[in-house]
Amino acid sequence: MPITRPEFERPFGKLVDDVIDHSKQYGLPQEGLDWLQKSLVHNTIGGKYNRGMSVIDTTASLLGRTPNEDEYTRATVLGWMVEMLQSFFLVSDDIMDGSKTRRGSPCWYRMPHVGMVAINDALMIESSMYVLLKKYFRDHPRYVDLMELVHEVTFQTELGQCIDLLTAPEDHVNLSNFNLEKYLFIVRYKTAFYSFYLPVAMALYNLDLATERNLQQTRDILIPMGEYFQVQDDYLDAFADPEVLGKIGTDIQDNKCSWLINQALKRVTPEQRKILDDNYGRKDAICEAKVKDLFHELKLEQVYTDYEEEIVAKLRQDIAQVDASQGLKGEVFDEFLRKIYKRRK
């Protein structure tokens, strides 16, 4: 059975205590210990946990049985490391984007008495991952590989964020700077590696199954699946019912280099292009409505439906051809695809 959210959350307090205990050796004053604990809890608890729980679910799938206590503990630590990595990215991203809310509350940097202290808090959350990695994996044969994996995926995500910020700054709209090549780079490096590849690669290293063949098959399937997930996210931002989605989409007003705007740019007439130039990236509901009307006129809903069926058929074909001779199982990828196919939120 897949792990539940309450089961996943249960050991988190112990992991926070591990980080706090590690910090005490430096004589960190109590106010610093309290602040670090508050930051870790506020920023890491409350998400969907899809990335973190995937480490545990993947571990069980690869084993073909319920993990023993040591396997489960280490998989849980790795899962929470992924969630901490996500928290590090979100705290930083909210500052860069000037966002107002996160998970129904003010962004961390907008909380009372936080402000730009949040920059250092993000860095401490990132460093906390390595505190836990050392405590629980120092004697593991793949300790260095796990450390290098997290470092590399962190850097890849930051590269994706760099191009995202340079391509689509909120205060300067230039649709000529958009293209699908840039979009795919952003999606691949900002989202797909840490959201899809990282959890499975961690499970493979944890069970000492991370052969080059297994890692390559994992990349070949999960990076395109991560791209599909982000395309889906972009589509839902504009076309989904906000009540079902759980939020109001803002990509159009925020000048995002999304899949939809790139598909629109490939199809517009000169007159339609002027509508996009005049209205995209404007903090105005009327301008946003004009862009959405044009998306409908261009039949982008059908374009997305065709894309979804094509990419899912290709993913299923690739999953069916997974070479299981070195311990990897196609069911790992089937479960990822099951969770996102035809999702509506």
XYZ file of C-alpha atoms in Angstrom, residues 58 62 142 144-150 152-153 156 192-193 196-224 322-329 332-333:
54
model
C 9.539 3.554 -5.042
C 11.832 -1.986 -6.075
C 26.525 5.177 -1.773
C 29.060 10.180 -1.718
C 26.867 9.331 -4.714
C 23.761 10.533 -2.861
C 25.509 13.758 -1.880
C 26.636 14.387 -5.444
C 23.140 13.567 -6.739
C 21.515 16.199 -4.530
C 23.805 18.145 -9.106
C 20.004 18.240 -9.128
C 20.230 21.838 -12.506
C 11.582 17.522 -14.087
C 14.906 16.602 -12.500
C 10.535 13.211 -10.970
C 14.073 11.915 -11.435
C 15.468 12.721 -7.975
C 13.050 10.628 -5.840
C 13.594 7.493 -7.937
C 17.360 7.994 -8.218
C 17.509 8.356 -4.417
C 15.632 5.066 -3.963
C 17.975 3.341 -6.407
C 21.053 4.577 -4.549
C 19.529 3.694 -1.175
C 19.056 0.060 -2.307
C 22.405 0.007 -4.147
C 20.623 -0.524 -7.475
C 21.872 2.675 -9.102
C 23.650 1.139 -12.052
C 24.326 3.397 -15.018
C 21.745 1.421 -17.014
C 19.050 1.895 -14.356
C 19.797 5.597 -13.946
C 19.720 6.149 -17.714
C 16.368 4.372 -18.081
C 15.033 6.448 -15.193
C 16.134 9.690 -16.869
C 14.801 8.607 -20.269
C 11.299 8.055 -18.855
C 10.956 10.536 -15.998
C 12.392 13.655 -17.631
C 9.783 13.521 -20.468
C 12.125 -1.250 -19.223
C 15.018 -3.678 -18.805
C 14.460 -5.207 -15.356
C 17.635 -7.308 -15.368
C 19.393 -4.964 -12.905
C 16.520 -4.537 -10.451
C 14.556 -1.668 -11.988
C 10.801 -2.205 -12.422
C 7.703 2.393 -10.552
C 7.024 4.551 -13.599
